[in-house]
Short mmCIF file of C-alpha atoms and ligand atoms in Angstrom, two decimals:
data_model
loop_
_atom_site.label_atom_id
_atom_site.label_comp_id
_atom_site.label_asym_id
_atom_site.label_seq_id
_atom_site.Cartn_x
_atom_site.Cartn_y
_atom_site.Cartn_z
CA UNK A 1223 78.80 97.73 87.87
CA UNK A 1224 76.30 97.66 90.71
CA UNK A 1225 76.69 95.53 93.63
CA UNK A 1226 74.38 95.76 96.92
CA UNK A 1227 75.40 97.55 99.96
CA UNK A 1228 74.00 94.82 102.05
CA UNK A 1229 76.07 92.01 100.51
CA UNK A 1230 79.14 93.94 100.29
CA UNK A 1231 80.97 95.48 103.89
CA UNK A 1232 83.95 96.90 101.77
CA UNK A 1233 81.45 98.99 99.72
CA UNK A 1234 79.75 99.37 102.05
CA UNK A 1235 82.27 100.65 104.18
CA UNK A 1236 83.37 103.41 101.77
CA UNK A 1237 79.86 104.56 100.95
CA UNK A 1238 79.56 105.01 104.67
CA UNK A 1239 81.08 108.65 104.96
CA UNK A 1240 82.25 111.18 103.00
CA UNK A 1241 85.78 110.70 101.95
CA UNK A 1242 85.99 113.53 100.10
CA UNK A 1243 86.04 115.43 103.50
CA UNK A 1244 89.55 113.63 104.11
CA UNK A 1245 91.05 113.77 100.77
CA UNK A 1246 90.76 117.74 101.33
CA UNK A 1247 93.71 117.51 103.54
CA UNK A 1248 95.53 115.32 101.50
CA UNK A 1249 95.59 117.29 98.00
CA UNK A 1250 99.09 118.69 98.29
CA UNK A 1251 100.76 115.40 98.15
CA UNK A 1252 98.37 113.60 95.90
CA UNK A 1253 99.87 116.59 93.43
CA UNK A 1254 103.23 116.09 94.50
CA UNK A 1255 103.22 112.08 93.71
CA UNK A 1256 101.70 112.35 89.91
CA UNK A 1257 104.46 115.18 89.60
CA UNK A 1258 107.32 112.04 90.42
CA UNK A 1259 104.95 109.57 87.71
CA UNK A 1260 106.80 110.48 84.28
CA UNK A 1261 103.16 111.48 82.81
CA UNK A 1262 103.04 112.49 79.45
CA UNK A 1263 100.14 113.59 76.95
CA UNK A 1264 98.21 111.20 76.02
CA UNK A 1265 99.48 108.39 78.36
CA UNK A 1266 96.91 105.48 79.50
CA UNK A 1267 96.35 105.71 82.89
CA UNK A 1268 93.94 103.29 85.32
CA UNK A 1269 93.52 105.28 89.09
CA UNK A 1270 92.36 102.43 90.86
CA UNK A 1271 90.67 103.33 94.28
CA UNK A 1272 90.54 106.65 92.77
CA UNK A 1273 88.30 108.19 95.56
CA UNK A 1274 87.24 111.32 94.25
CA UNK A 1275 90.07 112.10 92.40
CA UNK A 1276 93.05 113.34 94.18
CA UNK A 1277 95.99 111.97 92.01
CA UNK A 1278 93.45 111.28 88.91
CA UNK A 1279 92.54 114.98 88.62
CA UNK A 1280 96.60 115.69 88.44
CA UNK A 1281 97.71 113.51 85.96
CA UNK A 1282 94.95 114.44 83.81
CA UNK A 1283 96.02 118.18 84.22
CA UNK A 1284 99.70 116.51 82.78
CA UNK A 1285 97.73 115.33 79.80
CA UNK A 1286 97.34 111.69 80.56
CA UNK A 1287 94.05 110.27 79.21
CA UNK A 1288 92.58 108.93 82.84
CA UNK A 1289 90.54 106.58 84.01
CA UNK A 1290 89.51 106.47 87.83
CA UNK A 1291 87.55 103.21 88.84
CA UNK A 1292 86.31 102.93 92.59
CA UNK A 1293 84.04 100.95 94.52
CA UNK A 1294 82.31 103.94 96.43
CA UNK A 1295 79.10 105.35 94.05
CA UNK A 1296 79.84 108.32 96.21
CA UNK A 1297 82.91 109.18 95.22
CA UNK A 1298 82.91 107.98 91.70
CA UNK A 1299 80.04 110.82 91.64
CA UNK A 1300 82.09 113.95 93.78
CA UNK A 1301 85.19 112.88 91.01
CA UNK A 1302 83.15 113.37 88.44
CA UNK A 1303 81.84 116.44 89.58
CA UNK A 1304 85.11 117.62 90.50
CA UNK A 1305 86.28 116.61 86.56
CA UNK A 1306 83.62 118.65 85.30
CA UNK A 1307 84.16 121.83 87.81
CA UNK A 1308 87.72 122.19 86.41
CA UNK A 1309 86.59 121.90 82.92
CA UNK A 1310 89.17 118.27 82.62
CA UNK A 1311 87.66 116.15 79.51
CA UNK A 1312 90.75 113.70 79.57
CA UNK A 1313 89.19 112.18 82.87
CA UNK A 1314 86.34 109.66 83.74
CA UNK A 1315 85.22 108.00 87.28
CA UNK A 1316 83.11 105.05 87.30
CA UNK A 1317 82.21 101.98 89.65
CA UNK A 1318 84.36 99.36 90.02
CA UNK A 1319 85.88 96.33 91.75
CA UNK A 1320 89.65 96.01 92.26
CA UNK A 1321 89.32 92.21 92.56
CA UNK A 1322 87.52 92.07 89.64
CA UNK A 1323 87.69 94.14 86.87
CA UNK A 1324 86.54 92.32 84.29
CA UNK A 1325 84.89 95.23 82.21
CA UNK A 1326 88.55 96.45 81.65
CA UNK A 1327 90.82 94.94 78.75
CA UNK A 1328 93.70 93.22 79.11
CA UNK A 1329 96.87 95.35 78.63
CA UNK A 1330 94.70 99.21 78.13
CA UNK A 1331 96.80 100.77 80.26
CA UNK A 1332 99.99 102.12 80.04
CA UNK A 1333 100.18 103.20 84.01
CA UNK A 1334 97.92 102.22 86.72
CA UNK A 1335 98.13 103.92 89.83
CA UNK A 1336 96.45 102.77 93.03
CA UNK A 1337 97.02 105.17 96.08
CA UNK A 1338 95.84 103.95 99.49
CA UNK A 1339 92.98 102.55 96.97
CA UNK A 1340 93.30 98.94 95.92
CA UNK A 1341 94.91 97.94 99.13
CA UNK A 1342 91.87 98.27 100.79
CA UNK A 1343 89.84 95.40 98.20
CA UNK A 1344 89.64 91.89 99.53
CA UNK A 1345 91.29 89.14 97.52
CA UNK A 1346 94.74 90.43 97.53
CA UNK A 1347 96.06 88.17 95.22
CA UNK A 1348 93.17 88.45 92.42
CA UNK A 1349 93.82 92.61 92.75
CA UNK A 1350 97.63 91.90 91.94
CA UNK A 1351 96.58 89.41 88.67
CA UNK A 1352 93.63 92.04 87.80
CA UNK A 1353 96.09 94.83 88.00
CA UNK A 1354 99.14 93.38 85.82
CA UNK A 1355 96.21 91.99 83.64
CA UNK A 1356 94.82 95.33 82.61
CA UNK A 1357 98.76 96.95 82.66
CA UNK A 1358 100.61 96.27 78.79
CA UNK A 1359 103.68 94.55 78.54
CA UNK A 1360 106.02 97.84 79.05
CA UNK A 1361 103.86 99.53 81.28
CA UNK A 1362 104.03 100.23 84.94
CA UNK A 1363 102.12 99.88 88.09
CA UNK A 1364 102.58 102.59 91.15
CA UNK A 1365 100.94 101.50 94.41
CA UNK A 1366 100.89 103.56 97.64
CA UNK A 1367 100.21 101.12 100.59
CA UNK A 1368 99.82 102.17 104.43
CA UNK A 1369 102.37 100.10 106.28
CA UNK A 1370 101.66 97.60 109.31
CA UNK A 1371 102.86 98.73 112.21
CA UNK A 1372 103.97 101.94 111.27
CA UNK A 1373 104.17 104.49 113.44
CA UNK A 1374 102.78 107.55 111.56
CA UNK A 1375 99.18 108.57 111.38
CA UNK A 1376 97.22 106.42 109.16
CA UNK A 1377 98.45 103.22 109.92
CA UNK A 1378 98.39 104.18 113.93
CA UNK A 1379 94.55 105.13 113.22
CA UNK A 1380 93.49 101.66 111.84
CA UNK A 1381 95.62 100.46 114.31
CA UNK A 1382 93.60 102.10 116.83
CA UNK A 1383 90.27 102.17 115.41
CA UNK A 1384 90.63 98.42 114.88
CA UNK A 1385 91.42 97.72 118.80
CA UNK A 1386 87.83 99.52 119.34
CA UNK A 1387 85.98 97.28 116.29
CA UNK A 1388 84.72 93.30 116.66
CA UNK A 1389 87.29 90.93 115.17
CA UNK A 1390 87.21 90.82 111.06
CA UNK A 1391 85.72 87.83 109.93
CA UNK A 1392 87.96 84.55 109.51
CA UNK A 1393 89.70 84.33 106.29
CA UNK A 1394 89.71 88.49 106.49
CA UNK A 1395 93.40 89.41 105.09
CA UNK A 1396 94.00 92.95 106.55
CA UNK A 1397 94.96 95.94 103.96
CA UNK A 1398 97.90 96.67 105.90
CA UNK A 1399 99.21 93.40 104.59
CA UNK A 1400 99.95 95.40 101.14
CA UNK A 1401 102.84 97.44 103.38
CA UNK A 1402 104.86 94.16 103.62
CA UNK A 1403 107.59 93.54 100.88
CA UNK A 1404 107.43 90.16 101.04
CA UNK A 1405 103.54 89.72 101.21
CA UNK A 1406 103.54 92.30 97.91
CA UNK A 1407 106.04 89.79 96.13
CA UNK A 1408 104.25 86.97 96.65
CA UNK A 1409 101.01 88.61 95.50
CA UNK A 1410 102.96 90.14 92.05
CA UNK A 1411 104.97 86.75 91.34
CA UNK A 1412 101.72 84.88 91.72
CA UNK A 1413 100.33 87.39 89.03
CA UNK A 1414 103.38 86.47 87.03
CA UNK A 1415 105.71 89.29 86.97
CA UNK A 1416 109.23 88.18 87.86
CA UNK A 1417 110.52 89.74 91.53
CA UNK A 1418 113.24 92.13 89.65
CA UNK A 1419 110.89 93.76 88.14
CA UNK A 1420 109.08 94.56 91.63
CA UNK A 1421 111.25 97.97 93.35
CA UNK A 1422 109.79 99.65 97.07
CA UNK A 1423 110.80 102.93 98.70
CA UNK A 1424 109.18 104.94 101.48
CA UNK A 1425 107.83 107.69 100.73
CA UNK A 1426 105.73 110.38 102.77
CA UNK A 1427 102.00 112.08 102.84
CA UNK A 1428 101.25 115.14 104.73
CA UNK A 1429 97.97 116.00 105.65
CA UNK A 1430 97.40 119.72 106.07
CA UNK A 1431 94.32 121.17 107.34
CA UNK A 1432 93.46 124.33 108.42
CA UNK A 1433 92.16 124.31 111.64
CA UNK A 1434 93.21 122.23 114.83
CA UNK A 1435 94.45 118.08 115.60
CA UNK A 1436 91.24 118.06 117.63
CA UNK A 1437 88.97 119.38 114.29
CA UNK A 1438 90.95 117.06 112.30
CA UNK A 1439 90.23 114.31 114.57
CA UNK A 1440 86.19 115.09 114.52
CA UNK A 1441 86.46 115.21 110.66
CA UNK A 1442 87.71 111.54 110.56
CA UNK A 1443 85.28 110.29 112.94
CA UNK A 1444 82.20 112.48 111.02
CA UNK A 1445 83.13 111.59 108.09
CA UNK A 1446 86.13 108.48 107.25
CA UNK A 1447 84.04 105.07 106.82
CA UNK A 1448 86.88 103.08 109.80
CA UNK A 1449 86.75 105.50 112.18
CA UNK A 1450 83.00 106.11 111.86
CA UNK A 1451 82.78 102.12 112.07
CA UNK A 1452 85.22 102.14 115.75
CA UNK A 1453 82.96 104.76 117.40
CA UNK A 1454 79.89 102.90 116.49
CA UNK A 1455 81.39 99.91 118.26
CA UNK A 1456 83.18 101.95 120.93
CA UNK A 1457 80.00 103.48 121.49
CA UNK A 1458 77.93 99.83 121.62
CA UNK A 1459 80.65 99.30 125.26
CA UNK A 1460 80.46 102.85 126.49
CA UNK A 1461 84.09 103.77 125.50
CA UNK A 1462 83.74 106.53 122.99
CA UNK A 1463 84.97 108.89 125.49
CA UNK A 1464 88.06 106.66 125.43
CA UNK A 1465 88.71 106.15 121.38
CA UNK A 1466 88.51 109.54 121.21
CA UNK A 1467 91.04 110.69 123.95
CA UNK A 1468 93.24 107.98 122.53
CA UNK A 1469 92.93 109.83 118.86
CA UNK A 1470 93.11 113.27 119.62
CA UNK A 1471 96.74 112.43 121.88
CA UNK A 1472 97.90 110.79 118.61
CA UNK A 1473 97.28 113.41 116.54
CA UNK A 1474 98.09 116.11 118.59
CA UNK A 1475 101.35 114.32 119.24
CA UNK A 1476 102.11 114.02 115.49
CA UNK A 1477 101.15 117.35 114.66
CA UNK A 1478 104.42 119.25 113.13
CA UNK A 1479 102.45 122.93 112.20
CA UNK A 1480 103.84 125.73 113.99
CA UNK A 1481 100.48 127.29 114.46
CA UNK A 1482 97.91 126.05 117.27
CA UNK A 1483 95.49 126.59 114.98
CA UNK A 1484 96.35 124.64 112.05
CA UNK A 1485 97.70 120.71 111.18
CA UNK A 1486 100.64 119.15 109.45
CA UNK A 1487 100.83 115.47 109.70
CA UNK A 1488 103.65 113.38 107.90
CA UNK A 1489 102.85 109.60 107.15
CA UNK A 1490 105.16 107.22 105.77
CA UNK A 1491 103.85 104.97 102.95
CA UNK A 1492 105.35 102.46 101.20
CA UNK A 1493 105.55 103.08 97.14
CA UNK A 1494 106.01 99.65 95.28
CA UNK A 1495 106.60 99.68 91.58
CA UNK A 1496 106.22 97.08 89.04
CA UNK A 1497 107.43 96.56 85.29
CA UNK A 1498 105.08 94.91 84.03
C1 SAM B 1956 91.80 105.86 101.53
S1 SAM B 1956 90.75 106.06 100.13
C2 SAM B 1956 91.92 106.69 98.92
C3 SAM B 1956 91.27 107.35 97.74
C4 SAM B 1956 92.20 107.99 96.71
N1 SAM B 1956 93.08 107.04 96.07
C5 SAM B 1956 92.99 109.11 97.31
O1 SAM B 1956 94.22 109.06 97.27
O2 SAM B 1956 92.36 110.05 97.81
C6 SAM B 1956 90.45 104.39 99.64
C7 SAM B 1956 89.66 104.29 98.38
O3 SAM B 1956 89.66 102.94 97.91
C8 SAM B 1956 88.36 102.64 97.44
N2 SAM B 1956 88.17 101.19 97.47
C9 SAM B 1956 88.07 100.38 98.55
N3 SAM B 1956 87.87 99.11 98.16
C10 SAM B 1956 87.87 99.11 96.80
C11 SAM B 1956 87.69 98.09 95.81
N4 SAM B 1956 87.46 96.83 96.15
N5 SAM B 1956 87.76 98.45 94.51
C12 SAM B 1956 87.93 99.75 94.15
N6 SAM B 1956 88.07 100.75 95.04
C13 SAM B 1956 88.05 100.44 96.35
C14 SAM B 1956 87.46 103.38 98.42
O4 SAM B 1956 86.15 103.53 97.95
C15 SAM B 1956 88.23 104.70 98.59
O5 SAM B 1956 87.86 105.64 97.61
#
């Protein structure tokens, strides 16, 4: 599926760096989550928002027969490349909508998987239907979401980089929506899965990279599409100096690593799981 750039700011806006740059720090737990999944050989599993492959590549090192969809040409390319650099046959990338998957069968999956991926498509409610559409009757759904209002990293970075960025557009229903419990049952009943077969826990992600808060915090402006998008506007009113103070305090603040020289950032996530 192609779609263009111009008409679409959520491609767009994932095209825009290089998020592979940022999923380097976040391998260790990407691991650590498909280790928790129950995969088994052969298993059917959808990574939805796949990026460039940091739980896909995992679970199809456990034997599951993956397929990673995501919006960003980019990084259906680098996961692909990254498939074929550790010699995995059992996994594919390609482009895709999570409000719309309508190349996908119903019921072809036995697991999807969405980490900090689908949450970030508009049309919440359509990316619930399309996801328990595509699930089989037995199967399961894992979702990591960011939380709103949280006071770890990630969700204090949108929350920041979002202060600096014009107002979304009206009708605009913000990802961190998919960290509410209620907001996530609505979304799932509405898609017609019953609410006791919807369970949530929080969970954790820790971002380790090898070098300082300060280098971390250059990376996401360089390279993570939100951040990139707040500097452009913080730059447009002459307060880039200002974003940036305010970013590298946060992370700086956050960081747990006992060495100056390198980072260890814990963020809190909310796991949701659905029988579907
Ligand atoms: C924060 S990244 C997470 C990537 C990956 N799941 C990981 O854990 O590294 C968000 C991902 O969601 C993808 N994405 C955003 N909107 C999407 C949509 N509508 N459909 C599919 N993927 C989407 C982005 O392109 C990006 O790869």
């Amino acid at each position: 599926m192609t779609t263009d750039v111009t008409a679409n700011p959520n491609k767009a806006l994932w095209e825009k760096g290089d998020f592979t740059r940022i999923a380097e720090s976040m391998r260790g737990s990407g691991e650590a989550l498909v280790d928790t999944l129950g995969i088994t050989e052969g298993l059917k599993v959808l990574d939805l928002g796949c990026g460039d492959g940091t739980t896909a590549l995992p679970a199809a090192r456990l034997g599951a027969d993956v397929l990673g969809v995501d919006i960003a040409s980019n990084l259906v390319e680098a996961g692909n490349a990254r498939a074929q650099n550790a010699g995995l046959t059992n996994v594919t990338f390609q482009e895709g909508d999570a409000s719309d998957l309508s190349e996908l069968e119903d019921n072809s999956f036995d697991l999807v998987v969405t980490i900090f991926g689908a949450m970030f498509a508009p049309r919440p409610f359509d990316v619930a239907k399309e996801m328990v559409r595509v699930t089989r009757p037995g199967g399961r759904i894992v979702m990591g979401n960011w939380i709103a209002n949280d006071p770890t990293l990630v969700a204090q970075i949108l929350k920041i980089s979002a202060s600096y960025s014009p107002p979304p557009p009206e009708g605009f229903v913000s990802p961190m929506t998919w960290g509410i419990e209620s907001e996530v049952i609505e979304r799932f009943t509405a898609a017609g899965v019953p609410e006791k077969s919807i369970s949530f826990e929080r969970d954790t992600y820790s971002f380790n990279y090898p070098d300082t808060p300060s280098e971390l915090v250059a990376e996401f402006r360089t390279y993570y599409g939100p951040t990139m998008n707040a500097f452009e506007a913080a730059a447009a009113n002459g307060r880039e100096v200002e974003l940036q103070a305010e970013l590298e305090t946060l992370f700086n603040t956050q960081n747990a690593s006992p060495s100056d020289d390198a980072t260890s950032i814990a963020a809190t996530f909310l796991r949701v799981t659905v029988s579907v």
